[in-house]
Coordinates of N, CA and C in Angstrom, one line a residue:
M201 N 129.2 110.1 113.3 CA 128.6 111.2 112.5 C 127.2 111.3 112.9
K202 N 126.7 112.5 113.1 CA 125.3 112.8 113.3 C 124.7 113.2 112.0
F203 N 123.5 112.7 111.8 CA 122.8 113.1 110.6 C 121.4 113.6 110.9
R204 N 121.1 114.8 110.4 CA 119.8 115.4 110.7 C 119.1 115.6 109.4
P205 N 117.9 114.9 109.2 CA 117.2 115.1 107.9 C 116.5 116.4 107.8
L206 N 116.3 116.9 106.6 CA 115.7 118.2 106.4 C 114.2 118.1 106.1
H207 N 113.5 119.2 106.4 CA 112.1 119.3 106.1 C 111.2 118.1 106.6
D208 N 110.5 117.5 105.7 CA 109.6 116.4 106.1 C 110.2 115.0 105.8
R209 N 111.5 114.9 105.9 CA 112.2 113.6 105.6 C 112.4 112.9 107.0
V210 N 112.4 111.6 106.9 CA 112.5 110.7 108.0 C 113.6 109.7 107.7
V211 N 114.5 109.4 108.7 CA 115.5 108.3 108.5 C 115.0 107.1 109.2
V212 N 115.0 105.9 108.5 CA 114.4 104.7 109.0 C 115.4 103.6 108.9
R213 N 115.5 102.8 110.0 CA 116.3 101.5 110.0 C 115.3 100.4 109.7
R214 N 115.5 99.8 108.5 CA 114.7 98.6 108.1 C 114.9 97.5 109.1
L215 N 113.9 96.8 109.5 CA 114.0 95.7 110.4 C 114.4 94.4 109.6
E216 N 115.1 93.5 110.3 CA 115.5 92.3 109.6 C 114.4 91.4 109.3
S217 N 114.5 90.7 108.2 CA 113.4 89.8 107.8 C 113.8 88.4 108.4
E218 N 112.8 87.6 108.5 CA 113.0 86.2 109.1 C 113.9 85.4 108.2
A219 N 114.8 84.6 108.8 CA 115.7 83.7 108.0 C 115.1 82.4 107.8
K220 N 113.9 82.0 108.5 CA 113.3 80.7 108.4 C 111.8 80.9 108.1
T221 N 111.2 79.9 107.5 CA 109.8 79.9 107.3 C 109.2 79.3 108.5
A222 N 107.9 79.3 108.6 CA 107.2 78.6 109.8 C 107.5 77.1 109.9
G223 N 107.8 76.5 108.7 CA 108.1 75.1 108.7 C 109.5 74.8 109.0
G224 N 110.4 75.8 109.1 CA 111.8 75.6 109.5 C 112.7 75.6 108.3
I225 N 112.2 76.0 107.1 CA 113.1 76.0 105.9 C 113.9 77.3 106.0
I226 N 115.2 77.3 105.8 CA 116.0 78.5 105.8 C 116.0 79.1 104.4
I227 N 115.7 80.5 104.5 CA 115.6 81.2 103.2 C 116.9 81.9 103.0
P228 N 117.5 81.7 101.8 CA 118.8 82.4 101.5 C 118.6 83.9 101.3
D229 N 119.6 84.7 101.5 CA 119.5 86.2 101.4 C 119.0 86.6 100.0
T230 N 119.3 85.9 99.0 CA 118.9 86.4 97.7 C 117.4 86.2 97.4
A231 N 116.8 85.3 98.2 CA 115.4 85.0 98.0 C 114.5 85.8 99.0
K232 N 115.1 86.5 100.0 CA 114.3 87.2 101.0 C 113.6 88.4 100.4
E233 N 112.4 88.7 100.9 CA 111.7 89.9 100.6 C 112.2 91.0 101.5
K234 N 112.4 92.2 101.1 CA 112.8 93.2 102.0 C 111.6 93.6 102.9
P235 N 111.8 93.6 104.2 CA 110.6 94.0 105.0 C 110.1 95.4 104.8
M236 N 108.9 95.6 105.0 CA 108.3 96.9 104.9 C 108.0 97.6 106.3
E237 N 108.7 97.1 107.3 CA 108.6 97.6 108.6 C 110.0 98.2 109.0
G238 N 109.9 99.2 109.8 CA 111.2 99.8 110.3 C 111.0 100.7 111.5
E239 N 112.1 101.1 112.0 CA 112.2 101.9 113.2 C 112.7 103.3 112.8
V240 N 112.0 104.4 113.2 CA 112.4 105.7 112.9 C 113.6 106.1 113.7
V241 N 114.7 106.5 113.1 CA 115.9 106.9 113.7 C 116.0 108.4 114.0
A242 N 115.6 109.2 113.0 CA 115.6 110.6 113.1 C 114.5 111.2 112.2
V243 N 114.0 112.4 112.6 CA 113.0 113.1 111.8 C 113.5 114.5 111.6
G244 N 113.0 115.1 110.5 CA 113.3 116.5 110.2 C 112.3 117.4 111.0
P245 N 112.5 118.7 110.9 CA 111.7 119.6 111.7 C 110.2 119.7 111.2
G246 N 110.0 119.4 109.9 CA 108.7 119.5 109.3 C 108.7 120.3 108.0
A247 N 107.6 120.2 107.3 CA 107.5 121.0 106.0 C 106.9 122.3 106.3
R248 N 107.1 123.3 105.4 CA 106.5 124.6 105.5 C 105.2 124.6 104.7
D249 N 104.1 125.3 105.3 CA 102.9 125.5 104.6 C 103.0 126.8 103.8
E250 N 101.8 127.2 103.2 CA 101.8 128.4 102.3 C 102.2 129.7 103.0
Q251 N 101.9 129.7 104.3 CA 102.2 130.9 105.1 C 103.6 130.9 105.6
G252 N 104.4 129.9 105.4 CA 105.7 129.8 105.8 C 105.9 129.2 107.2
K253 N 104.8 128.7 107.8 CA 104.9 128.1 109.2 C 105.3 126.7 109.0
I254 N 106.1 126.2 110.0 CA 106.6 124.8 110.0 C 105.4 123.9 110.5
V255 N 105.1 122.9 109.7 CA 104.1 121.9 110.2 C 104.9 120.7 110.7
A256 N 104.7 120.4 112.0 CA 105.5 119.3 112.6 C 105.1 117.9 112.0
L257 N 106.0 116.9 112.1 CA 105.7 115.6 111.6 C 104.9 114.8 112.7
D258 N 104.2 113.8 112.2 CA 103.4 112.9 113.1 C 104.2 111.8 113.7
V259 N 105.3 111.5 113.1 CA 106.2 110.4 113.6 C 107.3 111.0 114.4
K260 N 107.9 110.2 115.3 CA 109.1 110.6 116.1 C 110.1 109.5 116.2
A261 N 111.3 109.8 116.6 CA 112.3 108.8 116.7 C 111.9 107.7 117.6
G262 N 112.1 106.5 117.3 CA 111.7 105.3 118.1 C 110.4 104.7 117.7
D263 N 109.6 105.4 116.8 CA 108.4 104.8 116.3 C 108.6 103.6 115.4
C264 N 107.8 102.6 115.5 CA 107.9 101.5 114.6 C 106.8 101.7 113.5
I265 N 107.3 101.7 112.2 CA 106.4 102.2 111.2 C 106.2 101.1 110.1
L266 N 105.2 101.3 109.2 CA 105.0 100.5 108.1 C 105.1 101.4 106.9
F267 N 105.9 101.0 105.8 CA 106.0 101.9 104.7 C 105.9 101.1 103.4
G268 N 105.8 101.7 102.3 CA 105.7 101.1 101.0 C 106.9 100.3 100.6
K269 N 106.7 99.3 99.8 CA 107.8 98.4 99.3 C 108.9 99.1 98.6
W270 N 108.6 100.1 97.8 CA 109.6 100.8 97.1 C 109.9 102.2 97.6
S271 N 109.5 102.5 98.9 CA 109.7 103.8 99.5 C 111.1 104.1 99.9
G272 N 111.5 105.4 99.8 CA 112.8 105.8 100.3 C 114.0 105.6 99.4
T273 N 115.1 106.2 99.9 CA 116.4 106.0 99.2 C 117.3 105.3 100.2
E274 N 118.0 104.2 99.8 CA 118.9 103.5 100.6 C 120.2 104.2 100.7
V275 N 120.7 104.4 102.0 CA 122.0 105.1 102.2 C 122.7 104.3 103.3
K276 N 124.0 104.5 103.3 CA 124.8 103.9 104.4 C 125.5 105.0 105.2
I277 N 125.2 105.0 106.5 CA 125.7 106.1 107.3 C 126.3 105.3 108.5
D278 N 127.6 105.6 108.8 CA 128.4 105.0 109.9 C 128.2 103.4 109.8
G279 N 128.3 102.9 108.6 CA 128.2 101.4 108.5 C 126.8 100.8 108.6
Q280 N 125.8 101.6 108.8 CA 124.4 101.1 109.0 C 123.7 101.4 107.7
D281 N 122.9 100.4 107.2 CA 122.0 100.5 106.1 C 120.7 101.2 106.5
L282 N 120.5 102.4 106.0 CA 119.3 103.2 106.4 C 118.5 103.6 105.2
L283 N 117.3 104.0 105.4 CA 116.4 104.6 104.4 C 116.1 106.0 104.7
I284 N 116.1 106.9 103.7 CA 115.6 108.2 103.9 C 114.4 108.4 103.0
M285 N 113.3 108.8 103.7 CA 112.0 108.9 102.9 C 111.2 110.1 103.4
K286 N 110.2 110.5 102.6 CA 109.3 111.6 103.1 C 108.3 111.0 104.0
E287 N 107.7 111.8 104.9 CA 106.7 111.3 105.8 C 105.5 110.8 105.0
S288 N 105.2 111.3 103.8 CA 104.1 110.9 103.1 C 104.2 109.4 102.6
D289 N 105.5 108.9 102.6 CA 105.7 107.5 102.2 C 105.3 106.5 103.3
I290 N 105.2 107.0 104.5 CA 104.8 106.2 105.7 C 103.3 105.9 105.7
M291 N 103.0 104.6 105.8 CA 101.6 104.3 105.8 C 100.9 104.3 107.2
G292 N 101.7 104.1 108.2 CA 101.2 104.2 109.6 C 102.2 103.8 110.6
V293 N 101.9 104.0 111.9 CA 102.7 103.7 113.0 C 102.2 102.4 113.6
I294 N 103.0 101.4 113.9 CA 102.7 100.2 114.6 C 102.7 100.4 116.1
D295 N 101.6 100.0 116.8 CA 101.5 100.2 118.2 C 102.4 99.2 118.9
K296 N 103.1 99.7 119.9 CA 104.1 98.9 120.6 C 103.4 97.9 121.6
G297 N 102.2 98.2 121.9 CA 101.4 97.3 122.8 C 101.8 97.4 124.3
A298 N 101.4 96.5 125.1 CA 101.6 96.5 126.5 C 103.1 96.2 126.9
S299 N 103.8 95.5 126.0 CA 105.2 95.1 126.3 C 106.1 96.3 126.2
G300 N 105.7 97.3 125.5 CA 106.6 98.5 125.4 C 107.7 98.3 124.3
K301 N 107.8 97.1 123.8 CA 108.7 96.9 122.7 C 108.1 97.1 121.4
C302 N 108.9 97.3 120.4 CA 108.3 97.5 119.0 C 107.7 96.2 118.6
G303 N 106.5 96.3 118.0 CA 105.7 95.2 117.5 C 106.4 94.5 116.4
C304 N 107.4 95.1 115.8 CA 108.2 94.5 114.7 C 109.2 93.6 115.3
K305 N 109.6 92.6 114.5 CA 110.7 91.7 114.9 C 112.1 92.4 114.5
K306 N 113.0 92.4 115.5 CA 114.3 93.0 115.2 C 115.3 91.9 114.9

């Protein structure tokens, strides 16, 4: 199924949290904090201003982003757990650096 968000909404895949601490202790699923990093899967066309013109979004599919702890609505599409949030809930884009890979851990 293809899903296209409307207006200034963004579909985000939350990145997996670490299962171990730096000391090697395994953290059970119930005690894990939900990560606030994710990868943008799809973006809407943008919001309309007062004149009716579409204002494009600053993020694009593939961007690695940082968002608020309680941001977005959790949905399940094609068996994937995703978040749908407004662009205003996104705090910033994480630079991929020289490696070209997302700075977030997958």
